[in-house]
Amino acid sequence: MTVMTPTARPTVRPGLRLAAAGALVLSLVLHRLPLRHRVAVLRPLGRARYASPAALAERHEAVLAVVPRWWPGRIACTEVAVATVLACALSGRRADLVYGARFLPDAAHAWVEVPGAAAGRNTGDAGDRPWTPVAHFPERVNPA
C-alpha cells in the first residue's frame, strides 16, 4: 500500500505571504492579456532601486509557497516570475523579468534577476544546457 504525504512548503512570514498571494493573483490576471500589456504594466517598475539578492530569493520562495495545488490552470515559470517581480514591487524594489531560450532541446523559460543574483533560472537540467537571456522587462537602460 502506498501512503501519500504532502510535500513540505517553505515557511513564510504572514505579511510576505499576503503580498506574494496578491502578486500571484495579479500575475494570473496579467497572463490572460497580450504580452504588450504585461510589458506596459512592468515598465514603470524600472524606476525603483534593485532588490537585494536575499530579498529576491525570499520573495521568490514566498510566491512558490502560495501557489495553490488545486488550481485548475497553468502556473509555471512565467506566472511565478511575474508574481515575483510584482512581489518585489510591492516592497518598493525592482527585479527584472527575463525571458530566455535554449537549443537541444528547444525550450523557453522565464526567471527573475537582480544584479548579482537570479531566482528560478537554474531549474531542472539547466546546469549542462544553460538558458540564454532573450529579453529583460523592464528594459535595462545602458548609461550613455
XYZ file of N, CA, C and O in Angstrom:
576
model
N 0.840 -1.170 0.000
C 0.000 0.000 0.000
C 0.889 1.237 0.000
O 1.866 1.320 0.734
N 0.552 2.233 -0.826
C 1.308 3.468 -0.925
C 0.649 4.536 -0.071
O -0.569 4.742 -0.143
N 1.456 5.187 0.755
C 0.952 6.274 1.586
C 1.410 7.585 0.975
O 2.599 7.792 0.754
N 0.467 8.457 0.659
C 0.788 9.755 0.070
C 0.938 10.784 1.184
O 0.036 10.947 1.995
N 2.076 11.449 1.229
C 2.285 12.520 2.205
C 2.514 13.814 1.449
O 3.189 13.816 0.417
N 1.974 14.903 1.935
C 2.179 16.178 1.245
C 3.632 16.611 1.348
O 4.301 16.357 2.354
N 4.129 17.239 0.296
C 5.498 17.736 0.325
C 5.565 19.006 1.157
O 4.598 19.757 1.249
N 6.696 19.202 1.774
C 6.866 20.372 2.641
C 6.963 21.637 1.808
O 7.571 21.643 0.747
N 6.366 22.695 2.299
C 6.462 24.003 1.661
C 7.249 24.916 2.571
O 7.236 24.755 3.787
N 7.940 25.896 1.988
C 8.712 26.798 2.836
C 7.815 27.608 3.775
O 6.680 27.936 3.445
N 8.351 27.897 4.946
C 7.641 28.734 5.911
C 7.891 30.190 5.558
O 9.039 30.592 5.381
N 6.828 30.961 5.442
C 6.927 32.353 5.020
C 6.205 33.223 6.039
O 5.149 32.848 6.554
N 6.786 34.400 6.294
C 6.126 35.352 7.198
C 4.739 35.689 6.670
O 4.535 35.794 5.458
N 3.757 35.902 7.574
C 2.381 36.177 7.125
C 2.258 37.402 6.213
O 1.534 37.367 5.227
N 2.952 38.496 6.516
C 2.866 39.688 5.671
C 3.422 39.449 4.288
O 2.865 39.895 3.278
N 4.528 38.717 4.223
C 5.131 38.391 2.934
C 4.258 37.401 2.172
O 4.131 37.484 0.952
N 3.628 36.485 2.880
C 2.721 35.525 2.241
C 1.536 36.251 1.599
O 1.132 35.936 0.482
N 1.005 37.253 2.287
C -0.119 38.024 1.758
C 0.299 38.795 0.499
O -0.420 38.815 -0.501
N 1.477 39.419 0.543
C 1.976 40.150 -0.627
C 2.215 39.196 -1.797
O 1.887 39.518 -2.952
N 2.769 38.022 -1.520
C 3.034 37.046 -2.581
C 1.728 36.528 -3.175
O 1.627 36.344 -4.396
N 0.723 36.309 -2.339
C -0.574 35.841 -2.845
C -1.225 36.901 -3.735
O -1.755 36.585 -4.807
N -1.177 38.154 -3.308
C -1.719 39.232 -4.140
C -0.967 39.368 -5.451
O -1.573 39.571 -6.510
N 0.347 39.240 -5.398
C 1.154 39.324 -6.614
C 0.848 38.163 -7.554
O 0.793 38.335 -8.774
N 0.624 36.977 -6.999
C 0.300 35.822 -7.840
C -1.057 35.986 -8.508
O -1.215 35.676 -9.694
N -2.031 36.508 -7.790
C -3.353 36.754 -8.384
C -3.233 37.763 -9.524
O -3.782 37.565 -10.616
N -2.497 38.849 -9.294
C -2.308 39.851 -10.346
C -1.559 39.252 -11.536
O -1.871 39.546 -12.688
N -0.582 38.397 -11.260
C 0.157 37.743 -12.334
C -0.760 36.871 -13.182
O -0.656 36.863 -14.416
N -1.665 36.141 -12.547
C -2.590 35.291 -13.298
C -3.560 36.117 -14.137
O -3.936 35.717 -15.244
N -3.954 37.283 -13.626
C -4.810 38.185 -14.405
C -4.026 38.734 -15.600
O -4.527 38.756 -16.727
N -2.787 39.173 -15.356
C -1.967 39.713 -16.441
C -1.653 38.665 -17.494
O -1.490 38.994 -18.679
N -1.560 37.408 -17.092
C -1.241 36.344 -18.043
C -2.342 36.154 -19.080
O -2.080 35.648 -20.167
N -3.536 36.596 -18.769
C -4.636 36.499 -19.724
C -4.552 37.577 -20.805
O -5.251 37.514 -21.807
N -3.708 38.588 -20.580
C -3.563 39.705 -21.518
C -2.407 39.454 -22.468
O -1.504 38.667 -22.178
N -2.375 40.155 -23.605
C -1.240 40.036 -24.509
C 0.063 40.516 -23.842
O 0.038 41.297 -22.895
N 1.185 40.057 -24.362
C 2.492 40.378 -23.799
C 2.723 41.884 -23.727
O 3.286 42.392 -22.759
N 2.267 42.631 -24.718
C 2.497 44.080 -24.713
C 1.851 44.758 -23.503
O 2.366 45.737 -22.986
N 0.729 44.227 -23.036
C 0.075 44.786 -21.853
C 0.843 44.442 -20.581
O 0.943 45.257 -19.669
N 1.400 43.215 -20.528
C 2.231 42.850 -19.373
C 3.466 43.740 -19.309
O 3.858 44.196 -18.241
N 4.062 44.003 -20.462
C 5.237 44.872 -20.522
C 4.870 46.283 -20.089
O 5.620 46.939 -19.353
N 3.704 46.769 -20.497
C 3.265 48.117 -20.110
C 3.072 48.223 -18.604
O 3.345 49.263 -18.008
N 2.613 47.157 -17.965
C 2.449 47.168 -16.514
C 3.805 47.142 -15.817
O 4.018 47.813 -14.804
N 4.757 46.397 -16.349
C 6.072 46.261 -15.717
C 6.992 47.448 -15.975
O 7.919 47.689 -15.199
N 6.771 48.201 -17.041
C 7.665 49.306 -17.401
C 7.867 50.337 -16.294
O 9.003 50.694 -15.984
N 6.815 50.831 -15.626
C 7.038 51.835 -14.570
C 7.820 51.292 -13.377
O 8.377 52.066 -12.604
N 7.893 49.993 -13.211
C 8.623 49.415 -12.088
C 10.130 49.581 -12.241
O 10.879 49.393 -11.285
N 10.586 49.953 -13.422
C 12.011 50.109 -13.689
C 12.644 51.316 -13.029
O 13.850 51.492 -13.069
N 11.858 52.164 -12.399
C 12.410 53.365 -11.763
C 12.898 53.106 -10.342
O 13.599 53.923 -9.775
N 12.513 52.012 -9.745
C 12.890 51.710 -8.358
C 14.309 51.145 -8.288
O 14.882 50.729 -9.296
N 14.860 51.142 -7.081
C 16.168 50.517 -6.867
C 15.999 49.005 -6.846
O 14.948 48.499 -6.470
N 17.063 48.303 -7.225
C 17.004 46.844 -7.262
C 16.874 46.254 -5.864
O 17.424 46.778 -4.902
N 16.174 45.160 -5.769
C 16.077 44.406 -4.522
C 17.413 43.715 -4.271
O 18.180 43.449 -5.201
N 17.695 43.427 -3.036
C 18.913 42.682 -2.708
C 18.720 41.225 -3.130
O 17.587 40.748 -3.249
N 19.815 40.500 -3.360
C 19.678 39.079 -3.709
C 18.911 38.279 -2.652
O 18.121 37.397 -2.983
N 19.105 38.611 -1.375
C 18.385 37.898 -0.313
C 16.891 38.194 -0.366
O 16.060 37.291 -0.201
N 16.533 39.456 -0.613
C 15.114 39.823 -0.714
C 14.476 39.162 -1.932
O 13.321 38.722 -1.870
N 15.205 39.082 -3.033
C 14.686 38.424 -4.229
C 14.413 36.952 -3.944
O 13.334 36.441 -4.266
N 15.361 36.276 -3.320
C 15.177 34.858 -3.004
C 14.002 34.660 -2.045
O 13.209 33.714 -2.205
N 13.863 35.560 -1.077
C 12.774 35.457 -0.109
C 11.412 35.618 -0.786
O 10.476 34.856 -0.518
N 11.301 36.575 -1.690
C 10.026 36.790 -2.380
C 9.716 35.666 -3.363
O 8.568 35.275 -3.534
N 10.739 35.136 -4.004
C 10.530 34.010 -4.920
C 10.034 32.787 -4.147
O 9.092 32.114 -4.582
N 10.646 32.504 -3.005
C 10.192 31.390 -2.167
C 8.770 31.621 -1.666
O 7.983 30.683 -1.570
N 8.441 32.870 -1.336
C 7.084 33.183 -0.869
C 6.059 32.925 -1.964
O 4.982 32.378 -1.700
N 6.387 33.306 -3.196
C 5.459 33.058 -4.312
C 5.289 31.557 -4.516
O 4.168 31.066 -4.689
N 6.386 30.810 -4.479
C 6.285 29.356 -4.637
C 5.458 28.732 -3.514
O 4.762 27.736 -3.723
N 5.527 29.318 -2.324
C 4.792 28.773 -1.181
C 3.288 29.000 -1.289
O 2.516 28.240 -0.706
N 2.871 30.029 -2.014
C 1.429 30.320 -2.099
C 0.776 29.784 -3.369
O -0.426 29.975 -3.552
N 1.539 29.124 -4.232
C 0.937 28.541 -5.442
C -0.033 27.450 -4.997
O 0.358 26.492 -4.334
N -1.316 27.583 -5.339
C -2.296 26.585 -4.884
C -2.173 25.287 -5.675
O -2.030 25.293 -6.895
N -2.235 24.185 -4.969
C -2.165 22.871 -5.635
C -3.475 22.548 -6.353
O -3.498 21.730 -7.264
N -4.559 23.178 -5.940
C -5.859 22.877 -6.519
C -6.144 23.677 -7.781
O -7.163 23.484 -8.426
N -5.260 24.595 -8.169
C -5.525 25.470 -9.309
C -5.699 24.643 -10.576
O -4.840 23.832 -10.914
N -6.795 24.834 -11.319
C -7.051 24.001 -12.488
C -6.236 24.401 -13.720
O -6.155 23.637 -14.670
N -5.653 25.572 -13.718
C -4.916 26.044 -14.881
C -3.413 25.906 -14.715
O -2.913 25.205 -13.851
N -2.709 26.628 -15.545
C -1.261 26.575 -15.584
C -0.669 27.646 -14.666
O -1.010 28.810 -14.764
N 0.231 27.247 -13.787
C 1.056 28.187 -13.033
C 2.471 27.663 -13.168
O 2.882 26.743 -12.463
N 3.182 28.210 -14.138
C 4.528 27.735 -14.446
C 5.516 28.883 -14.298
O 5.253 29.861 -13.603
N 6.644 28.783 -14.975
C 7.746 29.724 -14.778
C 7.349 31.168 -15.064
O 7.728 32.077 -14.318
N 6.576 31.421 -16.104
C 6.203 32.795 -16.444
C 5.334 33.419 -15.365
O 5.580 34.552 -14.932
N 4.336 32.701 -14.912
C 3.439 33.235 -13.897
C 4.170 33.464 -12.575
O 3.982 34.485 -11.909
N 5.041 32.529 -12.193
C 5.809 32.668 -10.953
C 6.795 33.824 -11.068
O 6.967 34.609 -10.128
N 7.445 33.980 -12.223
C 8.417 35.061 -12.407
C 7.731 36.428 -12.345
O 8.230 37.351 -11.681
N 6.597 36.576 -13.019
C 5.876 37.853 -12.984
C 5.395 38.136 -11.559
O 5.487 39.268 -11.073
N 4.916 37.120 -10.861
C 4.474 37.310 -9.478
C 5.646 37.719 -8.582
O 5.478 38.550 -7.684
N 6.828 37.179 -8.820
C 8.000 37.561 -8.030
C 8.382 39.010 -8.290
O 8.706 39.756 -7.359
N 8.325 39.442 -9.544
C 8.599 40.844 -9.877
C 7.592 41.757 -9.176
O 7.957 42.784 -8.591
N 6.321 41.372 -9.195
C 5.286 42.180 -8.551
C 5.423 42.163 -7.030
O 5.178 43.175 -6.375
N 5.824 41.042 -6.454
C 6.045 40.980 -5.004
C 7.205 41.881 -4.598
O 7.147 42.539 -3.549
N 8.243 41.949 -5.403
C 9.345 42.881 -5.138
C 8.850 44.322 -5.254
O 9.206 45.179 -4.444
N 8.011 44.586 -6.258
C 7.489 45.943 -6.452
C 6.615 46.366 -5.277
O 6.622 47.538 -4.891
N 5.886 45.433 -4.683
C 5.060 45.768 -3.524
C 5.899 46.182 -2.324
O 5.420 46.881 -1.440
N 7.159 45.765 -2.295
C 8.059 46.181 -1.219
C 8.889 47.397 -1.627
O 9.800 47.795 -0.910
N 8.597 47.967 -2.801
C 9.295 49.174 -3.247
C 10.616 48.902 -3.934
O 11.420 49.813 -4.108
N 10.855 47.688 -4.348
C 12.105 47.322 -5.006
C 11.843 46.774 -6.401
O 10.737 46.404 -6.765
N 12.908 46.710 -7.175
C 12.817 46.289 -8.564
C 13.497 44.942 -8.758
O 14.506 44.643 -8.130
N 12.938 44.152 -9.627
C 13.561 42.926 -10.123
C 13.176 42.826 -11.596
O 12.117 43.290 -11.998
N 14.054 42.274 -12.396
C 13.802 42.186 -13.838
C 13.245 40.822 -14.212
O 13.775 39.788 -13.798
N 12.186 40.824 -15.012
C 11.654 39.615 -15.607
C 12.499 39.318 -16.831
O 12.714 40.194 -17.668
N 12.999 38.096 -16.945
C 13.858 37.718 -18.069
C 13.231 36.531 -18.782
O 12.868 35.536 -18.148
N 13.089 36.666 -20.098
C 12.673 35.549 -20.933
C 13.926 35.015 -21.599
O 14.750 35.776 -22.098
N 14.063 33.689 -21.611
C 15.238 33.084 -22.213
C 14.868 31.863 -23.027
O 13.732 31.390 -23.004
N 15.869 31.343 -23.736
C 15.661 30.175 -24.585
C 16.940 29.360 -24.632
O 18.004 29.805 -24.199
N 16.825 28.163 -25.170
C 17.986 27.304 -25.412
C 17.656 26.336 -26.546
O 16.501 26.162 -26.915
N 18.691 25.714 -27.056
C 18.540 24.731 -28.119
C 18.876 23.349 -27.583
O 19.602 23.201 -26.602
N 18.401 22.351 -28.269
C 18.694 20.944 -27.983
C 18.420 20.546 -26.560
O 19.348 20.335 -25.788
N 17.265 20.339 -26.145
C 16.003 20.524 -26.862
C 15.565 21.976 -26.818
O 15.885 22.697 -25.873
N 14.841 22.366 -27.840
C 14.325 23.729 -27.889
C 13.367 23.946 -26.723
O 12.478 23.135 -26.484
N 13.575 25.028 -26.010
C 12.711 25.324 -24.872
C 12.790 26.804 -24.554
O 13.754 27.487 -24.923
N 11.768 27.293 -23.882
C 11.730 28.679 -23.411
C 11.512 28.650 -21.907
O 10.945 27.699 -21.365
N 11.969 29.703 -21.242
C 11.884 29.756 -19.787
C 11.844 31.212 -19.351
O 12.326 32.098 -20.055
N 11.277 31.469 -18.180
C 11.242 32.814 -17.607
C 11.789 32.736 -16.192
O 11.543 31.768 -15.474
N 12.548 33.767 -15.796
C 13.087 33.845 -14.454
C 13.227 35.299 -14.065
O 12.901 36.189 -14.836
N 13.701 35.547 -12.850
C 13.810 36.905 -12.317
C 15.261 37.156 -11.944
O 15.933 36.282 -11.400
N 15.744 38.377 -12.241
C 17.134 38.730 -11.945
C 17.226 40.081 -11.265
O 16.403 40.966 -11.503
N 18.233 40.211 -10.439
C 18.733 41.482 -9.931
C 20.238 41.410 -10.153
O 20.770 40.331 -10.389
N 20.951 42.540 -10.116
C 22.399 42.455 -10.314
C 23.049 41.518 -9.288
O 22.889 41.683 -8.089
N 23.698 40.505 -9.787
C 24.414 39.572 -8.918
C 23.623 38.347 -8.504
O 24.165 37.478 -7.824
N 22.363 38.228 -8.879
C 21.573 37.069 -8.464
C 20.414 36.837 -9.424
O 19.985 37.751 -10.126
N 19.941 35.603 -9.429
C 18.766 35.236 -10.223
C 17.939 34.248 -9.414
O 18.478 33.488 -8.612
N 16.639 34.260 -9.623
C 15.738 33.320 -8.957
C 14.926 32.597 -10.016
O 14.345 33.227 -10.894
N 14.909 31.268 -9.950
C 14.138 30.475 -10.891
C 14.839 30.195 -12.195
O 14.237 29.645 -13.106
N 16.125 30.537 -12.300
C 16.828 30.323 -13.563
C 17.334 28.898 -13.701
O 17.153 28.268 -14.718
N 17.995 28.390 -12.698
C 18.611 27.073 -12.779
C 17.664 26.002 -12.262
O 17.789 25.524 -11.157
N 16.713 25.656 -13.097
C 15.768 24.611 -12.740
C 15.987 23.410 -13.643
O 16.324 23.547 -14.812
N 15.797 22.242 -13.099
C 15.909 21.021 -13.890
C 17.312 20.786 -14.405
O 18.267 20.728 -13.651
N 17.444 20.680 -15.719
C 18.728 20.352 -16.340
C 19.461 21.584 -16.859
O 20.206 21.509 -17.817
N 19.286 22.725 -16.218
C 19.904 23.966 -16.691
C 21.415 23.970 -16.487
O 22.107 24.796 -17.054
N 21.942 23.059 -15.687
C 23.380 23.031 -15.441
C 24.188 22.700 -16.681
O 25.205 23.330 -16.955
N 23.752 21.715 -17.460
C 24.509 21.334 -18.649
C 23.987 21.969 -19.933
O 24.655 21.918 -20.953
N 22.806 22.577 -19.878
C 22.267 23.304 -21.037
C 21.726 24.630 -20.546
O 20.524 24.773 -20.287
N 22.595 25.622 -20.396
C 22.165 26.891 -19.781
C 21.201 27.668 -20.671
O 21.168 27.514 -21.883
N 20.446 28.537 -20.004
C 19.490 29.400 -20.691
C 20.192 30.648 -21.197
O 21.041 31.205 -20.521
N 19.818 31.095 -22.378
C 20.340 32.330 -22.948
C 19.273 33.404 -22.806
O 18.155 33.234 -23.323
N 19.572 34.514 -22.094
C 18.569 35.583 -21.958
C 18.223 36.186 -23.321
O 19.108 36.451 -24.135
N 16.955 36.403 -23.562
C 16.487 36.980 -24.820
C 15.930 38.376 -24.600
O 16.192 39.285 -25.377
N 15.164 38.576 -23.532
C 14.542 39.879 -23.267
C 14.446 40.117 -21.767
O 14.201 39.190 -20.995
N 14.649 41.380 -21.372
C 14.521 41.818 -19.974
C 13.376 42.811 -19.879
O 13.265 43.711 -20.708
N 12.542 42.668 -18.855
C 11.467 43.620 -18.607
C 11.463 43.978 -17.138
O 11.464 43.074 -16.308
N 11.413 45.220 -16.720
C 11.511 46.403 -17.561
C 12.883 46.463 -18.247
O 13.842 45.886 -17.743
N 12.938 47.143 -19.358
C 14.161 47.188 -20.151
C 15.292 47.797 -19.330
O 15.107 48.727 -18.572
N 16.465 47.221 -19.522
C 17.640 47.768 -18.861
C 18.128 48.981 -19.627
O 18.163 48.983 -20.860
N 18.469 50.019 -18.897
C 18.937 51.245 -19.522
C 20.456 51.265 -19.445
O 21.037 51.164 -18.364
N 21.098 51.381 -20.596
C 22.553 51.456 -20.639
C 22.972 52.915 -20.523
O 22.500 53.757 -21.284
N 23.865 53.256 -19.571
C 24.301 54.637 -19.476
C 25.079 55.053 -20.708
O 25.896 54.322 -21.219
N 24.782 56.229 -21.216
C 25.422 56.711 -22.456
C 26.694 57.455 -22.172
O 26.964 57.946 -21.152
